[in-house]
mmCIF file of C-alpha atoms in Angstrom:
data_model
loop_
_atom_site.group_PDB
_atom_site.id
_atom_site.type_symbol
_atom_site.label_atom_id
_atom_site.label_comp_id
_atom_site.label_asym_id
_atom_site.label_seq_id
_atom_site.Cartn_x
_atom_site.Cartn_y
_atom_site.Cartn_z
ATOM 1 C CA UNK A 181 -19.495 17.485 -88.743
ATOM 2 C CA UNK A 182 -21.366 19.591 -91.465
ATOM 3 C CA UNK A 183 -24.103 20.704 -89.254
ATOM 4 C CA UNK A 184 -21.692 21.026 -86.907
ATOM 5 C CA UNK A 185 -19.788 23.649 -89.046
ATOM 6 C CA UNK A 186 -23.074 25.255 -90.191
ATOM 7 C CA UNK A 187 -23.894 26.513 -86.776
ATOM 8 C CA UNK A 188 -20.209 27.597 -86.169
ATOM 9 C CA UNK A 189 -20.843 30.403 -88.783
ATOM 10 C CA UNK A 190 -23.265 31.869 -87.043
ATOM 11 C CA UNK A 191 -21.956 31.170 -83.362
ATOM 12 C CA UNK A 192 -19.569 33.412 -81.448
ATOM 13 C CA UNK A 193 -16.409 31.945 -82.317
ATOM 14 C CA UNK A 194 -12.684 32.776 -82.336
ATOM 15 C CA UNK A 195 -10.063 31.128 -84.277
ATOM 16 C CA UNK A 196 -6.472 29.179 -83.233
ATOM 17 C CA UNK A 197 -4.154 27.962 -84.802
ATOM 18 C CA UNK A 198 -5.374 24.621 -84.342
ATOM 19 C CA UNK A 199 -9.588 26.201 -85.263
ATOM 20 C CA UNK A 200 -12.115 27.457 -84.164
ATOM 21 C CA UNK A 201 -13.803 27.650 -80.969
ATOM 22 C CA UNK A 202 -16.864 28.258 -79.505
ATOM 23 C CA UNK A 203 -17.921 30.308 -76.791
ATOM 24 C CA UNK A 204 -20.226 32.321 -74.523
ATOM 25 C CA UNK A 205 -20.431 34.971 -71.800
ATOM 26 C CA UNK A 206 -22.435 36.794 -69.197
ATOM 27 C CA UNK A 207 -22.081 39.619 -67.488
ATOM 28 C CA UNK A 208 -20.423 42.894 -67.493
ATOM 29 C CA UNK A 209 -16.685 43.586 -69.677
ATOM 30 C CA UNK A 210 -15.939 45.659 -66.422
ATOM 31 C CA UNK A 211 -16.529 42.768 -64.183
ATOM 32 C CA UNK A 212 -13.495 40.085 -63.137
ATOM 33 C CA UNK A 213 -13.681 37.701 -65.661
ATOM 34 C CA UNK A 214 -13.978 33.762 -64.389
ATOM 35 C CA UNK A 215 -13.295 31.284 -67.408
ATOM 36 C CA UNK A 216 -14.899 27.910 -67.019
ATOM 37 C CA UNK A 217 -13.127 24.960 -68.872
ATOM 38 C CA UNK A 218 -15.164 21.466 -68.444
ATOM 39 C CA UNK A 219 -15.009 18.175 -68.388
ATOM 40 C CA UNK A 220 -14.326 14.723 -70.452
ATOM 41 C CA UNK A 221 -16.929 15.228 -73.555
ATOM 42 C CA UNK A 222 -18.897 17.978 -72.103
ATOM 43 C CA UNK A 223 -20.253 20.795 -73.555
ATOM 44 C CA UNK A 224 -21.452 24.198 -72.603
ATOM 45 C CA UNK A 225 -24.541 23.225 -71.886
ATOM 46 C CA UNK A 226 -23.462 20.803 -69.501
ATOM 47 C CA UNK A 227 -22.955 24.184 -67.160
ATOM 48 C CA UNK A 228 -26.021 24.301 -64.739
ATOM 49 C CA UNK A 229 -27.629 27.495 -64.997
ATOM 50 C CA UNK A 230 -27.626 27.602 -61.295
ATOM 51 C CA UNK A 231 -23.770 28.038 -61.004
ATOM 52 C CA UNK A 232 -23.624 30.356 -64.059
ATOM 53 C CA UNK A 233 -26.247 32.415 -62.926
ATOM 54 C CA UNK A 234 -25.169 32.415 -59.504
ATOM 55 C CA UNK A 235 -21.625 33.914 -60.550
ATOM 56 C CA UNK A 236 -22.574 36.455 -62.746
ATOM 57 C CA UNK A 237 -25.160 37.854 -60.175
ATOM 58 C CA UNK A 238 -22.138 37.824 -57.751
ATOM 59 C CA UNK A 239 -20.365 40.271 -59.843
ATOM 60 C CA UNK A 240 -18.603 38.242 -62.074
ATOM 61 C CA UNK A 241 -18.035 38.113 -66.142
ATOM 62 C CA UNK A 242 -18.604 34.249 -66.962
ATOM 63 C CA UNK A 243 -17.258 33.224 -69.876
ATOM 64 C CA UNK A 244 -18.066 29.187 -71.014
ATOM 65 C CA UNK A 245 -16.132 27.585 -74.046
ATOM 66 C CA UNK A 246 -16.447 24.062 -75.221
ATOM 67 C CA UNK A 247 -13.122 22.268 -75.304
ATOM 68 C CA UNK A 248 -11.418 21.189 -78.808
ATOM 69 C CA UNK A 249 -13.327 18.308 -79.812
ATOM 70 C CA UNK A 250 -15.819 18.620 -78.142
ATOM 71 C CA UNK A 251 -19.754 20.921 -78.719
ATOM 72 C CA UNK A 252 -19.014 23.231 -81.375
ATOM 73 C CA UNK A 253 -15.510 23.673 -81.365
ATOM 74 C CA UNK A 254 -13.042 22.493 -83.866
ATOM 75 C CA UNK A 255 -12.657 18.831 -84.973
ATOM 76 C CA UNK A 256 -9.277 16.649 -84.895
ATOM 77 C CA UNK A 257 -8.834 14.464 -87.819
ATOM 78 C CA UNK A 258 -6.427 12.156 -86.550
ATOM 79 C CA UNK A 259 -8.156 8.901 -85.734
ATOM 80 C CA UNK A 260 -9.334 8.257 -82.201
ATOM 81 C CA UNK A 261 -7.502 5.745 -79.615
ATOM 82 C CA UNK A 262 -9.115 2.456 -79.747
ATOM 83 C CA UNK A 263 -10.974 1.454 -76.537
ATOM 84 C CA UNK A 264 -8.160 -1.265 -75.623
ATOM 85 C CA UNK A 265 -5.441 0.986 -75.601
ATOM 86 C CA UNK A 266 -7.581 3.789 -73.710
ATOM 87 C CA UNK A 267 -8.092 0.993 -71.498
ATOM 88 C CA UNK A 268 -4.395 -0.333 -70.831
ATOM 89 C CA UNK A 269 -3.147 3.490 -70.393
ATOM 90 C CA UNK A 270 -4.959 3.556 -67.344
ATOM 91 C CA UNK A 271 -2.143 1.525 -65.844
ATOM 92 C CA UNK A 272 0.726 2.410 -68.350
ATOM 93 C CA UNK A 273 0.308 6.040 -69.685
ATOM 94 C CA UNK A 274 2.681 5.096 -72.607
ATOM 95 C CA UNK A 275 0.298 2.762 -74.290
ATOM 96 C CA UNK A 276 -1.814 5.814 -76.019
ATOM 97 C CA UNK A 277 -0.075 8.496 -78.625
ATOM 98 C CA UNK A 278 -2.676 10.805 -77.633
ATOM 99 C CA UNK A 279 -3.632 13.288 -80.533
ATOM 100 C CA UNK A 280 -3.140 16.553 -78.383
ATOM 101 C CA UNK A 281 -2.053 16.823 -74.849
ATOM 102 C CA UNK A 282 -3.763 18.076 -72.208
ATOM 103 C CA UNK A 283 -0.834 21.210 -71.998
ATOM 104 C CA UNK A 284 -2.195 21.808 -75.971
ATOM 105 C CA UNK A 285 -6.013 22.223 -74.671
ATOM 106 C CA UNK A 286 -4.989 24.760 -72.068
ATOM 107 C CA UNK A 287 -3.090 26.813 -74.924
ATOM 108 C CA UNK A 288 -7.096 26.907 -76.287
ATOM 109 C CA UNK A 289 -7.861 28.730 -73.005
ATOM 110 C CA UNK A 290 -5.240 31.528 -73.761
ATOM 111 C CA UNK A 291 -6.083 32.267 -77.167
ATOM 112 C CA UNK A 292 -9.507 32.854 -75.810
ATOM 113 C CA UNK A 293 -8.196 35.200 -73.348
ATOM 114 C CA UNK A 294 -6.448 36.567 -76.151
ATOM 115 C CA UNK A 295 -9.750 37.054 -78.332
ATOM 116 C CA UNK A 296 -11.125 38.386 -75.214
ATOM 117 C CA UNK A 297 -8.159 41.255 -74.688
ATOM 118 C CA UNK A 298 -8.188 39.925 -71.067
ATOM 119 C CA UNK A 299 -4.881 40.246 -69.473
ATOM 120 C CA UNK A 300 -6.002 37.206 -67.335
ATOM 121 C CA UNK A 301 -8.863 35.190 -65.521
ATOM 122 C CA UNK A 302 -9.754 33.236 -62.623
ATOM 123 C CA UNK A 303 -9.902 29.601 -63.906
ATOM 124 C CA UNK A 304 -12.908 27.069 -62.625
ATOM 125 C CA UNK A 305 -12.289 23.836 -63.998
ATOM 126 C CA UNK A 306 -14.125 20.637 -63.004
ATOM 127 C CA UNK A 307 -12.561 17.457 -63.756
ATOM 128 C CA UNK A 308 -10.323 17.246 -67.129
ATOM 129 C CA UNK A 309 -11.251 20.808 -66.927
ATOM 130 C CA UNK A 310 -9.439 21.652 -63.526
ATOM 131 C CA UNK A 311 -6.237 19.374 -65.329
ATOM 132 C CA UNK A 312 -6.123 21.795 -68.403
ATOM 133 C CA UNK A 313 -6.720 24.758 -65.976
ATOM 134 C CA UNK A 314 -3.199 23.715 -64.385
ATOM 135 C CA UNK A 315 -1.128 23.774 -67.149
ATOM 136 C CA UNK A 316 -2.718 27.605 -67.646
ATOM 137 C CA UNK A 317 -1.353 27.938 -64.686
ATOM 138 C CA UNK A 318 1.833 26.329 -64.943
ATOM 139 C CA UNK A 319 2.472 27.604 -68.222
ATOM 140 C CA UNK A 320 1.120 30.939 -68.237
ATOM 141 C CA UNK A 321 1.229 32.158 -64.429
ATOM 142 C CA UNK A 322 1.026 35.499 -64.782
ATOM 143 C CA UNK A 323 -2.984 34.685 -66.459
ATOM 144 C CA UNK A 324 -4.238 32.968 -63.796
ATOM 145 C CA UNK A 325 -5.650 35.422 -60.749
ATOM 146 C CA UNK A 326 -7.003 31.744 -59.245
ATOM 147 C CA UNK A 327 -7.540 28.277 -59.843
ATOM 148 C CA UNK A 328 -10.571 27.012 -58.560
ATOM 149 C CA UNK A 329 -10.478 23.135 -59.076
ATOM 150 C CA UNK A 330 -13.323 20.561 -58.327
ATOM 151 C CA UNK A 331 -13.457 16.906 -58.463
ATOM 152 C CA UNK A 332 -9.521 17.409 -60.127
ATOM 153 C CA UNK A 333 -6.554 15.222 -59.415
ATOM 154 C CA UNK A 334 -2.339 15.503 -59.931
ATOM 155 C CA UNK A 335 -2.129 12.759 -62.299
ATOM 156 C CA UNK A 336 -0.906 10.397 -59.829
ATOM 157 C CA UNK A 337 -0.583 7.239 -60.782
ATOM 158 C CA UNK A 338 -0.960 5.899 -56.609
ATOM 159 C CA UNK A 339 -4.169 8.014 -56.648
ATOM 160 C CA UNK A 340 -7.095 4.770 -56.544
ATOM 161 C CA UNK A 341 -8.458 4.039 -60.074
ATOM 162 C CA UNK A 342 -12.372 3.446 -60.170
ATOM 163 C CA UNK A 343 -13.941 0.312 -59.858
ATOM 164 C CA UNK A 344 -14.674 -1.778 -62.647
ATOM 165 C CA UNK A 345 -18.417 -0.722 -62.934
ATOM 166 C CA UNK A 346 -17.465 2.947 -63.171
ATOM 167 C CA UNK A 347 -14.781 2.222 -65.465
ATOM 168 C CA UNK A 348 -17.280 0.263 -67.776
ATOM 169 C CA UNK A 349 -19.922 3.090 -67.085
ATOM 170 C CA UNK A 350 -16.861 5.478 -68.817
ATOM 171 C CA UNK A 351 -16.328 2.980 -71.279
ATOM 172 C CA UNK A 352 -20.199 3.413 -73.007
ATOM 173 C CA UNK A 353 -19.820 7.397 -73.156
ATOM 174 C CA UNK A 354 -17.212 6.563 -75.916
ATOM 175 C CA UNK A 355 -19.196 4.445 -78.288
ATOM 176 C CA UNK A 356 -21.462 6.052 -80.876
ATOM 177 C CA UNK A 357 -24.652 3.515 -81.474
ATOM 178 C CA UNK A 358 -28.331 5.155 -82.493
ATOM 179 C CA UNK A 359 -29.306 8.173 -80.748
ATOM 180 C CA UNK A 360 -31.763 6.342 -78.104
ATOM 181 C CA UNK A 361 -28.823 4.037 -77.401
ATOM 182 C CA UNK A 362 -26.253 6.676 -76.818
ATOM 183 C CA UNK A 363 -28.967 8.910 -74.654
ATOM 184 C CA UNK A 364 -29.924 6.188 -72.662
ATOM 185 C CA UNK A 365 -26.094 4.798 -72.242
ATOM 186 C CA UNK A 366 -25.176 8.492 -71.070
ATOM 187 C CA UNK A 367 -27.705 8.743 -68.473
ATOM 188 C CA UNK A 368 -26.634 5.146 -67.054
ATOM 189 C CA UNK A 369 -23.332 6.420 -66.443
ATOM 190 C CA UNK A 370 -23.841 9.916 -65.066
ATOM 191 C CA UNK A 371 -26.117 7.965 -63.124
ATOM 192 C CA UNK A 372 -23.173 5.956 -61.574
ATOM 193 C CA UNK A 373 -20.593 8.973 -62.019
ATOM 194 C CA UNK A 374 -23.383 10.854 -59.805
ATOM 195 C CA UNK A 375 -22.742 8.708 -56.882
ATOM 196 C CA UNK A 376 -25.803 7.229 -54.485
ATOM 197 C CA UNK A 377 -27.268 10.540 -53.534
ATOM 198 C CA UNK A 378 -28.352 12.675 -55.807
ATOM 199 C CA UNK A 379 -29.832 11.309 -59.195
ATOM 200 C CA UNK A 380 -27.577 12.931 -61.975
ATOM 201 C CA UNK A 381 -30.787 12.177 -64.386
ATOM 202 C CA UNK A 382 -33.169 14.677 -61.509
ATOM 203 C CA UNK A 383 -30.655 17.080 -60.413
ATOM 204 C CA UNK A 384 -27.237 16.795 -62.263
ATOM 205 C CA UNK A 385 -25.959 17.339 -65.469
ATOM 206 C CA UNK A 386 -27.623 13.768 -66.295
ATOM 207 C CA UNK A 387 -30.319 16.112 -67.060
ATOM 208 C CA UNK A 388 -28.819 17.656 -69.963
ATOM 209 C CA UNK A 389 -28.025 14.492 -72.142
ATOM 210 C CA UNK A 390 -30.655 14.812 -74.156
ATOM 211 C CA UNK A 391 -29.793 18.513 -74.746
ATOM 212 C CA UNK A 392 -26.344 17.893 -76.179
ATOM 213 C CA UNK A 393 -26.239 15.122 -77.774
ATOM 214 C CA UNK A 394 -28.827 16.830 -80.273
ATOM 215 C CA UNK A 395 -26.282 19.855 -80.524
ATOM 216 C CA UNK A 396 -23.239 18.017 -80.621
ATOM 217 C CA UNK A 397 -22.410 13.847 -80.866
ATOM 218 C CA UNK A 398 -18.990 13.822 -80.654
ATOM 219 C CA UNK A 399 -17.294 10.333 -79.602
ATOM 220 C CA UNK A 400 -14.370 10.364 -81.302
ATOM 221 C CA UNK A 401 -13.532 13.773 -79.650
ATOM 222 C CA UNK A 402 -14.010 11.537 -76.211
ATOM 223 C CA UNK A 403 -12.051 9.145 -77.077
ATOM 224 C CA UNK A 404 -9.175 11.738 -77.860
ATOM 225 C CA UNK A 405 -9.607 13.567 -74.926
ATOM 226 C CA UNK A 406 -9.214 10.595 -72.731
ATOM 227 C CA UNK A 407 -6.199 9.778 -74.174
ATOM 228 C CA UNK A 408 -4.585 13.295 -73.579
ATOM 229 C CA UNK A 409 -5.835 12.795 -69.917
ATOM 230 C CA UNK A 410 -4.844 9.207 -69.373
ATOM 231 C CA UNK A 411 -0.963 10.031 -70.893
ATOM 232 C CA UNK A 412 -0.511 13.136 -69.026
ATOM 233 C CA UNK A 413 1.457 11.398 -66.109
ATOM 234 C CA UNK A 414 2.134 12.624 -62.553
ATOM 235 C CA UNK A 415 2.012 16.372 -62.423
ATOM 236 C CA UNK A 416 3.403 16.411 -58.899
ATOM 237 C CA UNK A 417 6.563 17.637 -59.341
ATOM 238 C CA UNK A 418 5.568 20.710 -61.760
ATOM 239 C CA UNK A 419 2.730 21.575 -59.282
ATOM 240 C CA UNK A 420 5.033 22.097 -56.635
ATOM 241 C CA UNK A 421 6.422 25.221 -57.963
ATOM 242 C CA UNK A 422 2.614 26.887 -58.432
ATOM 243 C CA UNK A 423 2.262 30.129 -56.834
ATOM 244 C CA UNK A 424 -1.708 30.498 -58.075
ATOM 245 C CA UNK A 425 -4.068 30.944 -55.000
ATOM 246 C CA UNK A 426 -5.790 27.222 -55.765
ATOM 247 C CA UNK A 427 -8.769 25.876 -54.196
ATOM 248 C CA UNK A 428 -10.035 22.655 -54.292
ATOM 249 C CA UNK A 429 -13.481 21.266 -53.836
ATOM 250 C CA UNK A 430 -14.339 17.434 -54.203
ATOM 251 C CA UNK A 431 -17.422 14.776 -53.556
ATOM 252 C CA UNK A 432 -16.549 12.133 -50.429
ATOM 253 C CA UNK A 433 -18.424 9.770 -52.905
ATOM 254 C CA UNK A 434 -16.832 10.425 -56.415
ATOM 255 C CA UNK A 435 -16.524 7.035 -57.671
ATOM 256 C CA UNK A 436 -14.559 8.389 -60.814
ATOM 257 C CA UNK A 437 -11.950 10.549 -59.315
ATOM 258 C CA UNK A 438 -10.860 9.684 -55.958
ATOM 259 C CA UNK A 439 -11.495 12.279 -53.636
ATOM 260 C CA UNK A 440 -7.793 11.464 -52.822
ATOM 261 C CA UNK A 441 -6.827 13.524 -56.115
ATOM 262 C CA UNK A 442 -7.713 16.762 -54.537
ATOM 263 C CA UNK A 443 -6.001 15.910 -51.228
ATOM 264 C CA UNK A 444 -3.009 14.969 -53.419
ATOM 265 C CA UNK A 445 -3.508 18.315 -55.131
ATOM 266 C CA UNK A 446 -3.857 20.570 -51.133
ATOM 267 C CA UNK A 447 -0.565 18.672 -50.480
ATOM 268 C CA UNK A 448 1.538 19.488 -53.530
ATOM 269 C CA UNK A 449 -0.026 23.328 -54.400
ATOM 270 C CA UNK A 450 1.919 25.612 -51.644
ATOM 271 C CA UNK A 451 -1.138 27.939 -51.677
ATOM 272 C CA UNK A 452 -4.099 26.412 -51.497
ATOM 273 C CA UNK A 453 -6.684 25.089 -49.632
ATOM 274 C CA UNK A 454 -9.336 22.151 -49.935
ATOM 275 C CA UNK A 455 -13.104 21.347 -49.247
ATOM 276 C CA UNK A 456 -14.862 17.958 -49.296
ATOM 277 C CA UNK A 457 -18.101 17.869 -49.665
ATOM 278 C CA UNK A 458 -19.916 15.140 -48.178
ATOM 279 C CA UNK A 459 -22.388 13.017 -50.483
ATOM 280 C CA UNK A 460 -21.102 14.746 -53.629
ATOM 281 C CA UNK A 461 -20.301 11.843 -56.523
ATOM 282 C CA UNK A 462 -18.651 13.127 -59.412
ATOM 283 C CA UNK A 463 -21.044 15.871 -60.823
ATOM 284 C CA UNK A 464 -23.270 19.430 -59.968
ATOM 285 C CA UNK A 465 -26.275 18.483 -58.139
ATOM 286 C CA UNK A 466 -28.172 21.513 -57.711
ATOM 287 C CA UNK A 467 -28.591 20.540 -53.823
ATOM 288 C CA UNK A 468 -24.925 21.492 -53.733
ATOM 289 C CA UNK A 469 -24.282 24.177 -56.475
ATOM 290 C CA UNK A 470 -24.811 26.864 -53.383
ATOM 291 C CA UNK A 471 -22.168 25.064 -51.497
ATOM 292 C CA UNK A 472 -20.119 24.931 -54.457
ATOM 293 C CA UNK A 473 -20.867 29.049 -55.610
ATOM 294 C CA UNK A 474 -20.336 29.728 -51.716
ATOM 295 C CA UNK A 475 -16.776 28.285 -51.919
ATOM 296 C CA UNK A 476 -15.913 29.377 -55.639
ATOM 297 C CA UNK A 477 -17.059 32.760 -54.633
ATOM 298 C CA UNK A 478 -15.072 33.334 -51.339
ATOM 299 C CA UNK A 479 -11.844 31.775 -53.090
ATOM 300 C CA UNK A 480 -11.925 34.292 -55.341
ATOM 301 C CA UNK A 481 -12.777 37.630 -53.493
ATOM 302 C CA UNK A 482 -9.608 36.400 -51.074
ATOM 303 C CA UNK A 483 -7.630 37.312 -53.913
ATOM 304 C CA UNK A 484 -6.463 40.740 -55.120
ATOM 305 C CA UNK A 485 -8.607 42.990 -57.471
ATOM 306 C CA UNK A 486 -7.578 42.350 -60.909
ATOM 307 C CA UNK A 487 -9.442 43.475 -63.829
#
């Protein structure tokens, strides 16, 4: 965590309550602002350049934070859920006292709007990242111009769990052995997370293991953010009442998240409105990021101006 801190004092960060965070942006202050919150461990770098690039040239301020616990954002000192329990939540959401919920993460995404002076944002969130982009929502409606959601899900608990490999695959991103063990371990699951298509390793965010695990090894930040995912519960009955334009976008072969999550999520958001994406797994591909910009992009120019 020392180097970790080192390169925080000479990083754009803002401060919580909670501690710092880290963050970066492209693009214009006069432009509409899109905030990108990602996924279960990942960092900013995990954000193809592709997608990024492809917003900002759209017209768009891009703004890319890594979550608590995770790149170069603050640490949590309370000790992580142990594997077992991670494990047994996935049927009974009870059996982990997560260290922060996911409704505590999105509160991170405020205080950056907050640093920012941005009255509010569109909201892109893929995976754990499209969760904590609905409690933005939820909690803090009049923020949120859209929610742009891929690969998401409601939290529930009917929605199919993955198979055993995949769940095994999940369970070696949460270990911390030598550096050529953890690479190699990482690759093997976005591999699998990827789905049978596209290599994740070639064309996916496999490609940028290597990348930050050298900026930032953080395991026990996993660990703790599974937990706030896999106590969360169904969200159902609080996403009923959303009023947030929403759009969802999922793989036909996500072997992680059911693709079912996002048609739970079409059925129980009033206003929204749902692409699947045929040979998608759980990831960015570049082969798709057009597809992906394309319906990101058109989402949010269907919605009103805001600045």
């Amino acid at each position: 965590m020392s180097e970790i801190l080192a390169k925080l004092n000479s990083m754009p960060t803002f401060h919580t309550p909670q501690g710092s965070i880290y963050f970066e942006q492209r693009g214009s202050r006069a432009d509409p602002p899109i905030v990108m919150i990602h996924g279960l461990g990942c960092q900013i770098v995990h954000w193809p350049e592709s997608l990024i690039e492809g917003l900002r040239s759209e017209g768009f301020r891009v703004v890319m934070m890594d979550n608590r616990d995770a790149g170069l954002s603050f640490d949590v000192e309370q000790s992580p859920p142990e594997i077992a329990k991670l494990i047994e939540a996935m049927d009974d959401p009870t059996a982990v006292d997560p260290s922060y919920s996911l409704a505590d993460m999105a509160e991170d995404v405020v205080h950056l709007l907050d640093h920012l002076g941005q009255s509010g944002a569109h909201l892109v969130g893929v995976s754990m990242g499209g969760m904590i982009a609905q409690y933005v929502a939820l909690n803090h409606a009049k923020r949120v111009f859209s929610l742009s959601l891929l690969m998401s899900s409601t939290g529930n608990p009917e929605i199919p769990t993955p198979a055993p490999e995949v769940v095994g695959a999940l369970g070696t991103t949460v270990v911390s052995p030598t550096r050529e063990e953890s690479i190699e371990a990482a690759r093997a699951a976005n591999r699998i997370f990827g789905g049978p298509y596209f290599d994740s390793c070639e064309v996916g965010i496999g490609r940028f293991v290597e990348t930050a695990y050298d900026r930032a090894s953080r395991p026990y930040g996993v660990r703790r953010q599974l937990g706030a995912i896999l106590s969360d519960g169904d969200r159902r009955a609080q996403l009923a009442t959303l009023k947030t334009p929403t759009l969802m976008v999922h793989g036909d072969q996500d072997p992680l998240v059911d693709k079912c999550g996002s048609i739970d999520l079409a059925e129980t958001i009033p206003n929204s409105r749902l692409r699947i994406i045929e040979k998608l797994g759980h990831d960015l591909p570049e082969p798709i990021i057009p597809t992906i910009l394309q319906e990101i992009v058109t989402h949010i120019r269907n919605q009103p101006v805001a600045r």
